[in-house]
Amino acid sequence: MRAVIFEQFGHPPRVQNVMDPEPAASGVVVKVEATGLCRSDWHGWMGHDADIVLPHVPGHELAGTIEAIGKHVTGWKIGQRVTVPFVGGCGHCFECNSGNHQVCESQFQPGFTAWGSFAEYVALDFADTNLVALPDSLDFATAASLGCRFVTSFRAIVDQAKVKPGEWVAVHGCGGVGLSAIMIATAMGANVVAVDLSEEKLAFARELGAVASVNGREKQDVIGVIREITKGGAHVSIDALGHPTTCFNSIANLRRRGRHVQVGLMLGGHAHSPIPMDKVIAHELEIYGSHGMQAFRYNALMDMLETGKLKPQRLIGKEITLDDAPAALMAMDRFEGIGINVITSFR
């Protein structure tokens, strides 16, 4: 099969011919029909993820059809249309048994713990626990776009922050994660303030439902502006970028007893960034992480897609080919363009 592969961190990936994968006893092989490019893939390529063993094929936001099935798989058939969370639970550990597959002690992550979906085929383990069936009405590109940033934002807004109608939600960073969070928070009835350095991205955030926006390039006191807009601070704030400045601002712009959710990855030199702990204590702030979403929670998301309350297809910026992927991956730290890139052509 053809796949994007890199042999050294930070060095240009290449499209090469590699061996087709075989399914594990508890896994499947999926013919990839679409796969999204995510900043997490860029972090992996840069060497920020200790799980990656070289040489490596990235890619973790995927949708496709089942091509082969392991001997212990009971719930799936060849030809079914599927997607998968980017964090797969083993189905047997304490966390999985408590329903928290997204923090499984032996988690499987395509594109990180194993070769990923920037390829014609990808092997996925723990299939009975993690695969998600796709309705015929959902195209592969849209389904792939759900895989990481959209479901992580869904869990952040709905399950972690428990956003309520009428609350103020600040979203720091209007890339794929941030725009997803804005769309979901708006659908939940919240008032969203979008924060970014690009006026183009802020305009799109307003199209998706943000009722106010703050350009951090123009406003020096982002925290003060948000507190003024929200009349005392946000009830919920999301760092959708993963940077010391956005993390600090997201916590500092909360009102008393507010909730911060860290969605953007804090890796490399940003892994141990300072936060306003004095405010966390004095104002009884709550700090959460959001790391993917369990397969069984996709039902709620799919219902909102079917009724039209969520339209993730609006977040797709460009459909590209596998041959375009190496350059697109290397350019992700420049935050260019609106929306996300999805690979939909593999030959």
PDB file of N, CA and C in Angstrom, residues 210-273:
ATOM      1  N   ALA A 210     -20.487  32.302  17.303  1.00  0.00           N
ATOM      2  CA  ALA A 210     -19.893  33.146  18.348  1.00  0.00           C
ATOM      3  C   ALA A 210     -20.604  34.504  18.373  1.00  0.00           C
ATOM      4  N   VAL A 211     -20.980  34.938  19.567  1.00  0.00           N
ATOM      5  CA  VAL A 211     -21.702  36.219  19.692  1.00  0.00           C
ATOM      6  C   VAL A 211     -20.749  37.387  19.893  1.00  0.00           C
ATOM      7  N   ALA A 212     -19.487  37.113  20.166  1.00  0.00           N
ATOM      8  CA  ALA A 212     -18.472  38.150  20.325  1.00  0.00           C
ATOM      9  C   ALA A 212     -17.125  37.546  19.977  1.00  0.00           C
ATOM     10  N   SER A 213     -16.157  38.412  19.656  1.00  0.00           N
ATOM     11  CA  SER A 213     -14.826  37.925  19.310  1.00  0.00           C
ATOM     12  C   SER A 213     -13.783  38.908  19.806  1.00  0.00           C
ATOM     13  N   VAL A 214     -12.597  38.393  20.074  1.00  0.00           N
ATOM     14  CA  VAL A 214     -11.475  39.200  20.565  1.00  0.00           C
ATOM     15  C   VAL A 214     -10.251  38.860  19.736  1.00  0.00           C
ATOM     16  N   ASN A 215      -9.668  39.870  19.103  1.00  0.00           N
ATOM     17  CA  ASN A 215      -8.446  39.680  18.335  1.00  0.00           C
ATOM     18  C   ASN A 215      -7.257  39.937  19.261  1.00  0.00           C
ATOM     19  N   GLY A 216      -6.570  38.870  19.629  1.00  0.00           N
ATOM     20  CA  GLY A 216      -5.461  38.978  20.566  1.00  0.00           C
ATOM     21  C   GLY A 216      -4.272  39.736  20.020  1.00  0.00           C
ATOM     22  N   ARG A 217      -4.231  39.922  18.701  1.00  0.00           N
ATOM     23  CA  ARG A 217      -3.157  40.716  18.113  1.00  0.00           C
ATOM     24  C   ARG A 217      -3.413  42.204  18.308  1.00  0.00           C
ATOM     25  N   GLU A 218      -4.697  42.564  18.427  1.00  0.00           N
ATOM     26  CA  GLU A 218      -5.082  43.970  18.557  1.00  0.00           C
ATOM     27  C   GLU A 218      -5.335  44.375  20.004  1.00  0.00           C
ATOM     28  N   LYS A 219      -5.749  43.422  20.832  1.00  0.00           N
ATOM     29  CA  LYS A 219      -6.083  43.721  22.226  1.00  0.00           C
ATOM     30  C   LYS A 219      -4.999  43.179  23.139  1.00  0.00           C
ATOM     31  N   GLN A 220      -4.344  44.066  23.867  1.00  0.00           N
ATOM     32  CA  GLN A 220      -3.285  43.618  24.773  1.00  0.00           C
ATOM     33  C   GLN A 220      -3.854  42.910  25.994  1.00  0.00           C
ATOM     34  N   ASP A 221      -4.982  43.402  26.504  1.00  0.00           N
ATOM     35  CA  ASP A 221      -5.580  42.830  27.714  1.00  0.00           C
ATOM     36  C   ASP A 221      -6.744  41.917  27.337  1.00  0.00           C
ATOM     37  N   VAL A 222      -6.407  40.740  26.787  1.00  0.00           N
ATOM     38  CA  VAL A 222      -7.447  39.793  26.369  1.00  0.00           C
ATOM     39  C   VAL A 222      -8.322  39.394  27.554  1.00  0.00           C
ATOM     40  N   ILE A 223      -7.710  39.163  28.700  1.00  0.00           N
ATOM     41  CA  ILE A 223      -8.457  38.749  29.901  1.00  0.00           C
ATOM     42  C   ILE A 223      -9.471  39.823  30.283  1.00  0.00           C
ATOM     43  N   GLY A 224      -9.029  41.060  30.331  1.00  0.00           N
ATOM     44  CA  GLY A 224      -9.924  42.149  30.713  1.00  0.00           C
ATOM     45  C   GLY A 224     -11.057  42.342  29.734  1.00  0.00           C
ATOM     46  N   VAL A 225     -10.783  42.216  28.432  1.00  0.00           N
ATOM     47  CA  VAL A 225     -11.826  42.377  27.420  1.00  0.00           C
ATOM     48  C   VAL A 225     -12.886  41.298  27.572  1.00  0.00           C
ATOM     49  N   ILE A 226     -12.456  40.052  27.789  1.00  0.00           N
ATOM     50  CA  ILE A 226     -13.421  38.951  27.952  1.00  0.00           C
ATOM     51  C   ILE A 226     -14.252  39.153  29.216  1.00  0.00           C
ATOM     52  N   ARG A 227     -13.611  39.561  30.291  1.00  0.00           N
ATOM     53  CA  ARG A 227     -14.357  39.792  31.531  1.00  0.00           C
ATOM     54  C   ARG A 227     -15.377  40.919  31.359  1.00  0.00           C
ATOM     55  N   GLU A 228     -15.043  41.898  30.528  1.00  0.00           N
ATOM     56  CA  GLU A 228     -15.999  42.976  30.271  1.00  0.00           C
ATOM     57  C   GLU A 228     -17.164  42.495  29.411  1.00  0.00           C
ATOM     58  N   ILE A 229     -16.871  41.732  28.357  1.00  0.00           N
ATOM     59  CA  ILE A 229     -17.925  41.213  27.480  1.00  0.00           C
ATOM     60  C   ILE A 229     -18.889  40.320  28.254  1.00  0.00           C
ATOM     61  N   THR A 230     -18.345  39.493  29.137  1.00  0.00           N
ATOM     62  CA  THR A 230     -19.158  38.500  29.846  1.00  0.00           C
ATOM     63  C   THR A 230     -19.690  39.005  31.186  1.00  0.00           C
ATOM     64  N   LYS A 231     -19.438  40.284  31.457  1.00  0.00           N
ATOM     65  CA  LYS A 231     -19.921  40.915  32.695  1.00  0.00           C
ATOM     66  C   LYS A 231     -19.440  40.176  33.948  1.00  0.00           C
ATOM     67  N   GLY A 232     -18.125  39.949  33.988  1.00  0.00           N
ATOM     68  CA  GLY A 232     -17.549  39.347  35.183  1.00  0.00           C
ATOM     69  C   GLY A 232     -16.710  38.117  34.954  1.00  0.00           C
ATOM     70  N   GLY A 233     -16.656  37.636  33.720  1.00  0.00           N
ATOM     71  CA  GLY A 233     -15.847  36.461  33.417  1.00  0.00           C
ATOM     72  C   GLY A 233     -16.676  35.325  32.845  1.00  0.00           C
ATOM     73  N   ALA A 234     -16.011  34.473  32.089  1.00  0.00           N
ATOM     74  CA  ALA A 234     -16.692  33.333  31.473  1.00  0.00           C
ATOM     75  C   ALA A 234     -17.037  32.279  32.517  1.00  0.00           C
ATOM     76  N   HIS A 235     -18.170  31.615  32.308  1.00  0.00           N
ATOM     77  CA  HIS A 235     -18.509  30.451  33.137  1.00  0.00           C
ATOM     78  C   HIS A 235     -17.607  29.267  32.780  1.00  0.00           C
ATOM     79  N   VAL A 236     -17.322  29.145  31.467  1.00  0.00           N
ATOM     80  CA  VAL A 236     -16.495  28.057  30.948  1.00  0.00           C
ATOM     81  C   VAL A 236     -15.497  28.656  29.975  1.00  0.00           C
ATOM     82  N   SER A 237     -14.264  28.164  30.011  1.00  0.00           N
ATOM     83  CA  SER A 237     -13.258  28.630  29.060  1.00  0.00           C
ATOM     84  C   SER A 237     -12.461  27.443  28.546  1.00  0.00           C
ATOM     85  N   ILE A 238     -12.182  27.475  27.253  1.00  0.00           N
ATOM     86  CA  ILE A 238     -11.492  26.375  26.579  1.00  0.00           C
ATOM     87  C   ILE A 238     -10.195  26.886  25.984  1.00  0.00           C
ATOM     88  N   ASP A 239      -9.064  26.233  26.310  1.00  0.00           N
ATOM     89  CA  ASP A 239      -7.846  26.480  25.553  1.00  0.00           C
ATOM     90  C   ASP A 239      -7.815  25.460  24.432  1.00  0.00           C
ATOM     91  N   ALA A 240      -8.145  25.923  23.226  1.00  0.00           N
ATOM     92  CA  ALA A 240      -8.209  25.036  22.068  1.00  0.00           C
ATOM     93  C   ALA A 240      -6.918  25.026  21.270  1.00  0.00           C
ATOM     94  N   LEU A 241      -5.932  25.783  21.705  1.00  0.00           N
ATOM     95  CA  LEU A 241      -4.664  25.855  20.979  1.00  0.00           C
ATOM     96  C   LEU A 241      -3.589  25.002  21.641  1.00  0.00           C
ATOM     97  N   GLY A 242      -3.379  25.223  22.947  1.00  0.00           N
ATOM     98  CA  GLY A 242      -2.307  24.525  23.640  1.00  0.00           C
ATOM     99  C   GLY A 242      -1.031  25.332  23.642  1.00  0.00           C
ATOM    100  N   HIS A 243      -1.057  26.468  24.320  1.00  0.00           N
ATOM    101  CA  HIS A 243       0.088  27.377  24.393  1.00  0.00           C
ATOM    102  C   HIS A 243       0.083  28.011  25.777  1.00  0.00           C
ATOM    103  N   PRO A 244       1.247  28.326  26.355  1.00  0.00           N
ATOM    104  CA  PRO A 244       1.259  28.926  27.691  1.00  0.00           C
ATOM    105  C   PRO A 244       0.378  30.163  27.819  1.00  0.00           C
ATOM    106  N   THR A 245       0.334  31.014  26.787  1.00  0.00           N
ATOM    107  CA  THR A 245      -0.464  32.237  26.859  1.00  0.00           C
ATOM    108  C   THR A 245      -1.949  31.929  26.850  1.00  0.00           C
ATOM    109  N   THR A 246      -2.396  31.070  25.936  1.00  0.00           N
ATOM    110  CA  THR A 246      -3.825  30.768  25.857  1.00  0.00           C
ATOM    111  C   THR A 246      -4.292  29.971  27.067  1.00  0.00           C
ATOM    112  N   CYS A 247      -3.445  29.098  27.587  1.00  0.00           N
ATOM    113  CA  CYS A 247      -3.799  28.344  28.788  1.00  0.00           C
ATOM    114  C   CYS A 247      -3.972  29.282  29.977  1.00  0.00           C
ATOM    115  N   PHE A 248      -3.009  30.178  30.166  1.00  0.00           N
ATOM    116  CA  PHE A 248      -3.085  31.127  31.282  1.00  0.00           C
ATOM    117  C   PHE A 248      -4.313  32.021  31.141  1.00  0.00           C
ATOM    118  N   ASN A 249      -4.519  32.581  29.944  1.00  0.00           N
ATOM    119  CA  ASN A 249      -5.655  33.482  29.734  1.00  0.00           C
ATOM    120  C   ASN A 249      -6.985  32.771  29.944  1.00  0.00           C
ATOM    121  N   SER A 250      -7.062  31.517  29.497  1.00  0.00           N
ATOM    122  CA  SER A 250      -8.311  30.776  29.612  1.00  0.00           C
ATOM    123  C   SER A 250      -8.712  30.573  31.070  1.00  0.00           C
ATOM    124  N   ILE A 251      -7.735  30.349  31.934  1.00  0.00           N
ATOM    125  CA  ILE A 251      -8.036  30.195  33.363  1.00  0.00           C
ATOM    126  C   ILE A 251      -8.302  31.552  34.005  1.00  0.00           C
ATOM    127  N   ALA A 252      -7.490  32.538  33.642  1.00  0.00           N
ATOM    128  CA  ALA A 252      -7.586  33.857  34.284  1.00  0.00           C
ATOM    129  C   ALA A 252      -8.849  34.625  33.896  1.00  0.00           C
ATOM    130  N   ASN A 253      -9.479  34.286  32.756  1.00  0.00           N
ATOM    131  CA  ASN A 253     -10.671  35.028  32.347  1.00  0.00           C
ATOM    132  C   ASN A 253     -11.982  34.454  32.901  1.00  0.00           C
ATOM    133  N   LEU A 254     -11.853  33.452  33.778  1.00  0.00           N
ATOM    134  CA  LEU A 254     -13.048  32.835  34.359  1.00  0.00           C
ATOM    135  C   LEU A 254     -13.634  33.692  35.479  1.00  0.00           C
ATOM    136  N   ARG A 255     -14.947  33.598  35.620  1.00  0.00           N
ATOM    137  CA  ARG A 255     -15.577  34.179  36.804  1.00  0.00           C
ATOM    138  C   ARG A 255     -15.411  33.205  37.970  1.00  0.00           C
ATOM    139  N   ARG A 256     -15.794  33.610  39.125  1.00  0.00           N
ATOM    140  CA  ARG A 256     -15.663  32.747  40.303  1.00  0.00           C
ATOM    141  C   ARG A 256     -16.412  31.434  40.085  1.00  0.00           C
ATOM    142  N   ARG A 257     -15.773  30.346  40.468  1.00  0.00           N
ATOM    143  CA  ARG A 257     -16.284  28.979  40.323  1.00  0.00           C
ATOM    144  C   ARG A 257     -16.468  28.595  38.853  1.00  0.00           C
ATOM    145  N   GLY A 258     -15.691  29.239  37.989  1.00  0.00           N
ATOM    146  CA  GLY A 258     -15.722  28.896  36.578  1.00  0.00           C
ATOM    147  C   GLY A 258     -14.980  27.603  36.284  1.00  0.00           C
ATOM    148  N   ARG A 259     -15.145  27.097  35.048  1.00  0.00           N
ATOM    149  CA  ARG A 259     -14.553  25.814  34.649  1.00  0.00           C
ATOM    150  C   ARG A 259     -13.668  26.010  33.411  1.00  0.00           C
ATOM    151  N   HIS A 260     -12.435  25.605  33.536  1.00  0.00           N
ATOM    152  CA  HIS A 260     -11.493  25.627  32.405  1.00  0.00           C
ATOM    153  C   HIS A 260     -11.307  24.208  31.892  1.00  0.00           C
ATOM    154  N   VAL A 261     -11.316  24.040  30.554  1.00  0.00           N
ATOM    155  CA  VAL A 261     -11.022  22.736  29.953  1.00  0.00           C
ATOM    156  C   VAL A 261      -9.845  22.902  29.002  1.00  0.00           C
ATOM    157  N   GLN A 262      -8.808  22.108  29.240  1.00  0.00           N
ATOM    158  CA  GLN A 262      -7.627  22.121  28.374  1.00  0.00           C
ATOM    159  C   GLN A 262      -7.815  21.085  27.280  1.00  0.00           C
ATOM    160  N   VAL A 263      -7.949  21.567  26.046  1.00  0.00           N
ATOM    161  CA  VAL A 263      -8.116  20.675  24.904  1.00  0.00           C
ATOM    162  C   VAL A 263      -6.863  20.669  24.037  1.00  0.00           C
ATOM    163  N   GLY A 264      -6.299  21.856  23.771  1.00  0.00           N
ATOM    164  CA  GLY A 264      -5.062  21.919  23.001  1.00  0.00           C
ATOM    165  C   GLY A 264      -3.926  21.232  23.733  1.00  0.00           C
ATOM    166  N   LEU A 265      -3.137  20.460  22.991  1.00  0.00           N
ATOM    167  CA  LEU A 265      -2.042  19.708  23.605  1.00  0.00           C
ATOM    168  C   LEU A 265      -0.947  20.641  24.105  1.00  0.00           C
ATOM    169  N   MET A 266      -0.410  20.339  25.272  1.00  0.00           N
ATOM    170  CA  MET A 266       0.710  21.078  25.859  1.00  0.00           C
ATOM    171  C   MET A 266       1.894  20.113  25.914  1.00  0.00           C
ATOM    172  N   LEU A 267       2.694  20.144  24.880  1.00  0.00           N
ATOM    173  CA  LEU A 267       3.785  19.188  24.752  1.00  0.00           C
ATOM    174  C   LEU A 267       5.108  19.915  24.580  1.00  0.00           C
ATOM    175  N   GLY A 268       6.201  19.155  24.557  1.00  0.00           N
ATOM    176  CA  GLY A 268       7.511  19.754  24.375  1.00  0.00           C
ATOM    177  C   GLY A 268       7.813  20.756  25.474  1.00  0.00           C
ATOM    178  N   GLY A 269       8.264  21.937  25.080  1.00  0.00           N
ATOM    179  CA  GLY A 269       8.612  22.976  26.038  1.00  0.00           C
ATOM    180  C   GLY A 269       7.427  23.610  26.730  1.00  0.00           C
ATOM    181  N   HIS A 270       6.215  23.293  26.283  1.00  0.00           N
ATOM    182  CA  HIS A 270       5.005  23.861  26.891  1.00  0.00           C
ATOM    183  C   HIS A 270       4.352  22.916  27.902  1.00  0.00           C
ATOM    184  N   ALA A 271       4.947  21.771  28.135  1.00  0.00           N
ATOM    185  CA  ALA A 271       4.305  20.737  28.946  1.00  0.00           C
ATOM    186  C   ALA A 271       4.089  21.157  30.398  1.00  0.00           C
ATOM    187  N   HIS A 272       4.903  22.059  30.923  1.00  0.00           N
ATOM    188  CA  HIS A 272       4.806  22.459  32.330  1.00  0.00           C
ATOM    189  C   HIS A 272       4.687  23.980  32.423  1.00  0.00           C
ATOM    190  N   SER A 273       3.634  24.490  31.819  1.00  0.00           N
ATOM    191  CA  SER A 273       3.441  25.944  31.756  1.00  0.00           C
ATOM    192  C   SER A 273       2.824  26.489  33.038  1.00  0.00           C
TER     193      SER A 273
END
